[in-house]
mmCIF file of C-alpha atoms and ligand atoms in Angstrom:
data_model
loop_
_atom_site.group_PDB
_atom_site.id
_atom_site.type_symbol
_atom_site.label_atom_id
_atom_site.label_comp_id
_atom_site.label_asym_id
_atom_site.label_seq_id
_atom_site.Cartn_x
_atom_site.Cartn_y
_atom_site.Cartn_z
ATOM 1 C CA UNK A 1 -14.740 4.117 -0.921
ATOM 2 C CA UNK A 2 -17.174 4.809 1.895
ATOM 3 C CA UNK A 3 -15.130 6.449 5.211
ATOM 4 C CA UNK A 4 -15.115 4.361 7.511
ATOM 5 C CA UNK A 5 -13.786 6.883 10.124
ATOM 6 C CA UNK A 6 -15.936 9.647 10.736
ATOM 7 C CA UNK A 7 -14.085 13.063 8.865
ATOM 8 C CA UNK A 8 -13.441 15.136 11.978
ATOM 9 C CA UNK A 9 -11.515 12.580 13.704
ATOM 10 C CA UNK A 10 -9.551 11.675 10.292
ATOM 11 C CA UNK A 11 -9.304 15.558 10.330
ATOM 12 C CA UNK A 12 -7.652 15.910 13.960
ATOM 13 C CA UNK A 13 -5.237 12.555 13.358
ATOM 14 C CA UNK A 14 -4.208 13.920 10.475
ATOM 15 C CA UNK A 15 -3.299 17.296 12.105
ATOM 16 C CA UNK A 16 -1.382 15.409 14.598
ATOM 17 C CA UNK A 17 0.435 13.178 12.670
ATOM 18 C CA UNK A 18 4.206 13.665 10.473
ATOM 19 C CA UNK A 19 3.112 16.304 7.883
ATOM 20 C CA UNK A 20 2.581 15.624 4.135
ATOM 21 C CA UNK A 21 5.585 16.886 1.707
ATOM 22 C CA UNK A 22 5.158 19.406 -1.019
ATOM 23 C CA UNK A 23 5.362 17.361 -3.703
ATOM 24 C CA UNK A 24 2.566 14.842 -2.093
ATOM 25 C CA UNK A 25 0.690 17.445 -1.559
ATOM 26 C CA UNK A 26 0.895 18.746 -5.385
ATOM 27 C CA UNK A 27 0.753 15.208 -6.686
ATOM 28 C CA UNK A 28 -2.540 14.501 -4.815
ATOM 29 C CA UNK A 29 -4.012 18.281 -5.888
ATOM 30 C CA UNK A 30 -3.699 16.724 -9.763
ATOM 31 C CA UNK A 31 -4.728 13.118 -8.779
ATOM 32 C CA UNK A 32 -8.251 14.926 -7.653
ATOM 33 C CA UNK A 33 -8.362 16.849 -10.302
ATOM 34 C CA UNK A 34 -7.424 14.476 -13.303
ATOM 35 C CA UNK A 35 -7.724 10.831 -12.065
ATOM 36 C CA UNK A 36 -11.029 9.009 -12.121
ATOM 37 C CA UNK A 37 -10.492 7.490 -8.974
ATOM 38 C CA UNK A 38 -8.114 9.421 -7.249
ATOM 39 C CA UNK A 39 -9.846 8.048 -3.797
ATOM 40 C CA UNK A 40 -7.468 4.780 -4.622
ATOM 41 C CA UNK A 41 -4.711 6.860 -3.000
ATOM 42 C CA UNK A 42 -3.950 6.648 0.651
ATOM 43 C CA UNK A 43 -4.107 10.368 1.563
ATOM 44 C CA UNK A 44 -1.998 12.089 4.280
ATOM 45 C CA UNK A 45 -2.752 10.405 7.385
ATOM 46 C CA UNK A 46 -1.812 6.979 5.752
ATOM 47 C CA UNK A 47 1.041 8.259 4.301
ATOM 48 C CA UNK A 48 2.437 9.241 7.455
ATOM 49 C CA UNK A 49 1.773 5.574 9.051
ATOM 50 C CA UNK A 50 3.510 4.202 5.804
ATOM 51 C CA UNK A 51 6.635 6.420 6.116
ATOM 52 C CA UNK A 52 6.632 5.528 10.100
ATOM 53 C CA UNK A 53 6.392 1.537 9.571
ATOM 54 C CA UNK A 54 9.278 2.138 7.105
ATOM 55 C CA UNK A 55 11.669 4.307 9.579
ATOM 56 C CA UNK A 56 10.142 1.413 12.440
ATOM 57 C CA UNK A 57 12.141 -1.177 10.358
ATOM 58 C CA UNK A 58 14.448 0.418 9.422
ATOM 59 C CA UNK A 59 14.064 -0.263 5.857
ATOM 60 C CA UNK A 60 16.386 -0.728 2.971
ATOM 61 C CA UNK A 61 14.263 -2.085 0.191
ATOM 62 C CA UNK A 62 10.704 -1.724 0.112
ATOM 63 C CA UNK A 63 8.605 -3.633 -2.768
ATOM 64 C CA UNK A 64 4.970 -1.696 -3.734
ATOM 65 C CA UNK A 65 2.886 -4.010 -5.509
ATOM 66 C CA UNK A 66 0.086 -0.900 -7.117
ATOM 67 C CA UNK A 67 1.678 2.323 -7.635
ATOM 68 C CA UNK A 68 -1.216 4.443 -9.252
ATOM 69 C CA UNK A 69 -0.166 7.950 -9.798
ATOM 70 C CA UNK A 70 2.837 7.273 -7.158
ATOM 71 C CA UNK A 71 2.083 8.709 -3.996
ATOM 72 C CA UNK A 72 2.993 6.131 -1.889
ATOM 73 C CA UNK A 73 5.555 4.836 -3.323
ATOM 74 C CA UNK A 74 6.720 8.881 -2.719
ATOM 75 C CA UNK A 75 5.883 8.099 0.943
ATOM 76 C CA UNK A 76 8.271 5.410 1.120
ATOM 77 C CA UNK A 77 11.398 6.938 -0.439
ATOM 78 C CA UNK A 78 10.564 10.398 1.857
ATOM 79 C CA UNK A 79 11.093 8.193 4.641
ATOM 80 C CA UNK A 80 13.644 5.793 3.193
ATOM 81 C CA UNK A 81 17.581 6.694 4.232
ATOM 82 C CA UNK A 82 19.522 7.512 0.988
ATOM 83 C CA UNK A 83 20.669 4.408 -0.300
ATOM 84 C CA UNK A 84 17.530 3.467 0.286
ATOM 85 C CA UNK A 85 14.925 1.781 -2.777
ATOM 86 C CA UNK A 86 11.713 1.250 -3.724
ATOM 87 C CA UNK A 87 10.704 -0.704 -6.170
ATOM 88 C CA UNK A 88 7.009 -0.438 -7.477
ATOM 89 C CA UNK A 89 4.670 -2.298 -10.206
ATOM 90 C CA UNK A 90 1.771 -0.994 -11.868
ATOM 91 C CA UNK A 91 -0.188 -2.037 -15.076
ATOM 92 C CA UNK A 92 -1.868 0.908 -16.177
ATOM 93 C CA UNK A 93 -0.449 3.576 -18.532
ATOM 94 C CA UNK A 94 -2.103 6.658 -17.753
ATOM 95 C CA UNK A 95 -1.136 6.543 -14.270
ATOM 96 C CA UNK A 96 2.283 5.840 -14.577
ATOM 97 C CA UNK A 97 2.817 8.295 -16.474
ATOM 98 C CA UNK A 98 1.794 11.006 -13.474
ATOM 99 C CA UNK A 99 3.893 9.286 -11.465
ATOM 100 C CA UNK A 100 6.857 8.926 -13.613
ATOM 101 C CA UNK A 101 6.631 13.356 -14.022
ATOM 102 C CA UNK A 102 6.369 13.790 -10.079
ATOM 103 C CA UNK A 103 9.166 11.074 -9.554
ATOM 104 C CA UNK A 104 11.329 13.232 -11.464
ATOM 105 C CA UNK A 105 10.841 16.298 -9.561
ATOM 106 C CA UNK A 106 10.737 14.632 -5.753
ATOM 107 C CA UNK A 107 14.396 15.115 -3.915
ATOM 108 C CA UNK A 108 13.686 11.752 -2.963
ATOM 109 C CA UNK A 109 12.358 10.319 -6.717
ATOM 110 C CA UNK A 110 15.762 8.821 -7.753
ATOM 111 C CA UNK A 111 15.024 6.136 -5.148
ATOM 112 C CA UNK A 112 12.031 5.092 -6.927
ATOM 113 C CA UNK A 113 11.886 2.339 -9.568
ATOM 114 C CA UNK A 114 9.191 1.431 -11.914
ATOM 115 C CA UNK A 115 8.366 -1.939 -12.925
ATOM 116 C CA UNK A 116 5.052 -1.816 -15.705
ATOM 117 C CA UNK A 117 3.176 -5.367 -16.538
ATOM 118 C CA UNK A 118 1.231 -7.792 -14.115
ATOM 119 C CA UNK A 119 2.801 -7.513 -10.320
ATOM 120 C CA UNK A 120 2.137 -11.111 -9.920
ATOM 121 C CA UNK A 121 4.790 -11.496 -12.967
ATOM 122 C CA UNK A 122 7.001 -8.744 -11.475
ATOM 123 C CA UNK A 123 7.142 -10.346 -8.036
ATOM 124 C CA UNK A 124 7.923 -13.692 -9.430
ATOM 125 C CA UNK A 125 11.193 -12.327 -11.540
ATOM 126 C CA UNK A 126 12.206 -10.485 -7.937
ATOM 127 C CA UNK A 127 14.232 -11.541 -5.811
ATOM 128 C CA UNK A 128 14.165 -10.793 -2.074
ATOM 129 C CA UNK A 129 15.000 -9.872 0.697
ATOM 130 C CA UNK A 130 12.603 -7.154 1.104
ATOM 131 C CA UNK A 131 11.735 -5.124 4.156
ATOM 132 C CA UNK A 132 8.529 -3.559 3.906
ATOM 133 C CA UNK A 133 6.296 -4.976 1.407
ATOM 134 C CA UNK A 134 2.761 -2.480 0.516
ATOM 135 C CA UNK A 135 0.236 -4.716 -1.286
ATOM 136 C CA UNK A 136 -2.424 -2.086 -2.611
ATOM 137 C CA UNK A 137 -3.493 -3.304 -6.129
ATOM 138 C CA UNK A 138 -6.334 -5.934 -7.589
ATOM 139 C CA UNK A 139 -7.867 -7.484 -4.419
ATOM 140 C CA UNK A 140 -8.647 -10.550 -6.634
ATOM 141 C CA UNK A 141 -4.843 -11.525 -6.479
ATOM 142 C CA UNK A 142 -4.290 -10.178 -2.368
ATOM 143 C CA UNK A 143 -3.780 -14.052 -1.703
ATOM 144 C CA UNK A 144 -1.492 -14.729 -4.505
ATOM 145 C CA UNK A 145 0.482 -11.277 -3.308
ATOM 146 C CA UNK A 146 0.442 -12.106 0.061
ATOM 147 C CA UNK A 147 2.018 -15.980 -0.424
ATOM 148 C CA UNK A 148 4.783 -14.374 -2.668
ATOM 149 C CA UNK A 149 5.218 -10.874 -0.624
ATOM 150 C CA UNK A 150 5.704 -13.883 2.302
ATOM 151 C CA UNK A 151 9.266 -15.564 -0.147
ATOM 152 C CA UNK A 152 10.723 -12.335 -0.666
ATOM 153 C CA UNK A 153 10.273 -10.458 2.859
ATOM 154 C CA UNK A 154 13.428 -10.462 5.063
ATOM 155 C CA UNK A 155 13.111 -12.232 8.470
ATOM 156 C CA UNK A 156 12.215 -8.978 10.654
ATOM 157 C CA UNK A 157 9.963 -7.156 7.620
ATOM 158 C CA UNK A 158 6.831 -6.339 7.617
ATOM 159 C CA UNK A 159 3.833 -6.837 4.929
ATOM 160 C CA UNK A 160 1.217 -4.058 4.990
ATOM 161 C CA UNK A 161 -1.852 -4.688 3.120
ATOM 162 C CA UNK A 162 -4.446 -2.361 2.065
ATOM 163 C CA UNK A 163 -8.122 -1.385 2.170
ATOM 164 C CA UNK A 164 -8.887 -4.821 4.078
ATOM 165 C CA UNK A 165 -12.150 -3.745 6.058
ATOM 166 C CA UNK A 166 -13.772 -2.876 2.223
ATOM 167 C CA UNK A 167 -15.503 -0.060 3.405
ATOM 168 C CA UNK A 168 -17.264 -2.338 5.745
ATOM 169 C CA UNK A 169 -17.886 -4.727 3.262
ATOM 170 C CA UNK A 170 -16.488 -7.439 5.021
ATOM 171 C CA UNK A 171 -19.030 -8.120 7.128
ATOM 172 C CA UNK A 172 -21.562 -9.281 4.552
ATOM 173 C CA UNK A 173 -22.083 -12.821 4.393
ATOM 174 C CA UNK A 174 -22.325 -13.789 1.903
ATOM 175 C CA UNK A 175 -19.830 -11.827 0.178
ATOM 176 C CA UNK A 176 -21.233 -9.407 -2.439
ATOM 177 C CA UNK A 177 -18.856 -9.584 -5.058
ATOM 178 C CA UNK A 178 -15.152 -10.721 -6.320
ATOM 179 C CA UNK A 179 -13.514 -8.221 -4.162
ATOM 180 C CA UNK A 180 -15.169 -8.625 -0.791
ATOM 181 C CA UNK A 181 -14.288 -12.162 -0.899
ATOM 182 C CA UNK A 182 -11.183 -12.089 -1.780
ATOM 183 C CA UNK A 183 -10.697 -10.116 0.968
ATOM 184 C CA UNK A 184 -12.247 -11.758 3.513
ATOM 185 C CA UNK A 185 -10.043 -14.876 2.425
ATOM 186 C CA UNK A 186 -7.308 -12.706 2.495
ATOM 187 C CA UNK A 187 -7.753 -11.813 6.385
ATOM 188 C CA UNK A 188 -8.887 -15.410 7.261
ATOM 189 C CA UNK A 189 -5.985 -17.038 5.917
ATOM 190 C CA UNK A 190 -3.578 -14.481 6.939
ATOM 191 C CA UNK A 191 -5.335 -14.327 10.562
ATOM 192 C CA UNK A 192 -4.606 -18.174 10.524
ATOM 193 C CA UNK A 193 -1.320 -18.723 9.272
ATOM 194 C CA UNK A 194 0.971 -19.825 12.183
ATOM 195 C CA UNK A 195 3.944 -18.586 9.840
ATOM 196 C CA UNK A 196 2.876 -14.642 10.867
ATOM 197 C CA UNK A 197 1.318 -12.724 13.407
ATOM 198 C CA UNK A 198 -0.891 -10.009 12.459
ATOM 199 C CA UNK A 199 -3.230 -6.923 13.632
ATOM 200 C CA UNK A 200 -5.612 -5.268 11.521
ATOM 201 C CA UNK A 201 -5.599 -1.928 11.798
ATOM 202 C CA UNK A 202 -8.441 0.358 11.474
ATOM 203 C CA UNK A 203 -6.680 3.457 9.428
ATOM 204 C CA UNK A 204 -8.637 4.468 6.703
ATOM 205 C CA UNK A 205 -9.848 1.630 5.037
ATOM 206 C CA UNK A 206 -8.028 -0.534 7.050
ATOM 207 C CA UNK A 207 -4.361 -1.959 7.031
ATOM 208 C CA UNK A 208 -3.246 -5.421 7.699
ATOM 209 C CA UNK A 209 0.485 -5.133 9.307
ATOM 210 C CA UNK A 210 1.817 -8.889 9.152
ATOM 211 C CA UNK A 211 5.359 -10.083 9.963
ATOM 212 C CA UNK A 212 7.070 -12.900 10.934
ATOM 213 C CA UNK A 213 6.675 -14.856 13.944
ATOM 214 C CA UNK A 214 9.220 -14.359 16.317
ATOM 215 C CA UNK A 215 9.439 -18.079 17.968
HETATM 216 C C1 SAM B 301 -5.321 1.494 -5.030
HETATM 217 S S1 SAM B 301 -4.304 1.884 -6.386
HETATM 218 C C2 SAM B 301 -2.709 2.123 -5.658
HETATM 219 C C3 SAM B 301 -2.607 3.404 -4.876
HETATM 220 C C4 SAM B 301 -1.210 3.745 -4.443
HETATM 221 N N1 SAM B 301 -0.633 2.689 -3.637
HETATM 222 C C5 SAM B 301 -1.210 5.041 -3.648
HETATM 223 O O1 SAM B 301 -1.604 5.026 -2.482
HETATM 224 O O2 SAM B 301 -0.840 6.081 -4.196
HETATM 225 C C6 SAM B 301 -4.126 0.318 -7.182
HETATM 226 C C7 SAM B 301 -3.280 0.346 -8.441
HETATM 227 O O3 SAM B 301 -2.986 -1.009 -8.775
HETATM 228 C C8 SAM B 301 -2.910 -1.111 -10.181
HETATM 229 N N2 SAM B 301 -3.093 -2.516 -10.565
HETATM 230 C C9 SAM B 301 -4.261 -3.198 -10.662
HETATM 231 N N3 SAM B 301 -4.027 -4.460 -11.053
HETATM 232 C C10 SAM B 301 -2.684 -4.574 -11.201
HETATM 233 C C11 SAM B 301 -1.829 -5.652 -11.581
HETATM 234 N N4 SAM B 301 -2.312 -6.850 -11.874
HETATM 235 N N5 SAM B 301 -0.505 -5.419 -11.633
HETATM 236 C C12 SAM B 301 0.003 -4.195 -11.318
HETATM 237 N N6 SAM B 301 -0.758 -3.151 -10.947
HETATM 238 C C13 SAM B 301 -2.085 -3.333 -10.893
HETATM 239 C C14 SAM B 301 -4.016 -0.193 -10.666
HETATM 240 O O4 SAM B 301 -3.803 0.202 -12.005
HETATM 241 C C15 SAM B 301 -3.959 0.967 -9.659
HETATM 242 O O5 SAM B 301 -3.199 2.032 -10.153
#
């Protein structure tokens, strides 16, 4: 993932910005060291706008649809009140598996539940409401998440999608690959859709924040 914002200004937001928790902190240490692409993770800085968006709505249930080795989905329940839940889908093995061990040390990790297989399955077996919605998983499907995220989210939730600018990627026309497409469909549509209103915002490798329209 190429950073899109240059370090030293990542560096200073992050520095002013709710700090990380222990067990994030450990849990990313061993995603660098272990994970083959522990870049898929969305570091400090967007882990503090995900735990503010949740306390913002005032969240009950959020729905993560790509857990990897479970920092996020950490994020959420940090920030979640105690009866709070998360429930989060993921498809690979190895992964989990970090997750499920740093789950079961977090103060927070009894929050957590993980659902393993295809999200698109997972999300069609749900049912809502849910009031934050993360979609972070294969940007082939971001449509297909998106339409479905849009059936389960509660009238004032929100739908955050991630890594929508693509390292920049976006702007090629024509798209390069699979990915880049799908993602610039992805924020057409979404930018379209009289159903939501929407800003993209330029955190890391940018964040699509979509709810309802209010009218
Ligand atoms: C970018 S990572 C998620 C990072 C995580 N949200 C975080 O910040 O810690 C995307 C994850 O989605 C998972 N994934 C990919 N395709 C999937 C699918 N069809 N169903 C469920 N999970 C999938 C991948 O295995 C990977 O772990």
């Amino acid at each position: 993932m190429k950073q899109l914002i240059p370090s030293e200004i990542e560096a200073y937001a992050e520095a002013h910005s709710m700090r990380e928790s222990a067990i994030c902190r450990a849990l990313r240490d061993e995603t660098q060291r272990t994970m083959e692409y522990p870049q898929m993770l969305v570091g400090p800085l967007e882990g503090a706008f995900l735990k503010m968006m949740t306390q913002l709505v005032d969240a009950k249930r959020v729905l993560e649809i790509g857990m990897f080795t479970g920092y996020s989905a950490l994020c959420f329940a940090e920030a979640l009140p105690p009866d709070g839940t998360v429930i989060t889908c993921e498809i690979n093995e190895t992964s989990a598996s970090v997750a499920r061990r740093y789950i079961a040390q977090a103060p927070f990790g009894s929050k957590i539940s993980i659902r393993m297989g295809p999200a698109l399955d997972t999300m069609r077996a749900l049912a809502g409401p849910f009031d934050l919605i993360f979609i972070d998983a294969d940007k082939p499907n971001y449509l297909n998440y998106y339409r479905r995220a849009l059936d389960l989210l509660a009238p004032n939730g929100v739908i955050l999608i991630d890594n929508v600018l693509w390292s920049g990627e976006v702007l090629k026309q024509p798209p390069p690959d699979e990915s880049t497409s799908a993602i610039q469909e992805l924020n057409r549509t979404v930018s379209l859709d009289p159903r939501v209103t929407t800003v993209l915002v330029t955190i890391r490798d940018g964040v699509l924040v979509v709810r309802r329209s209010q009218n």
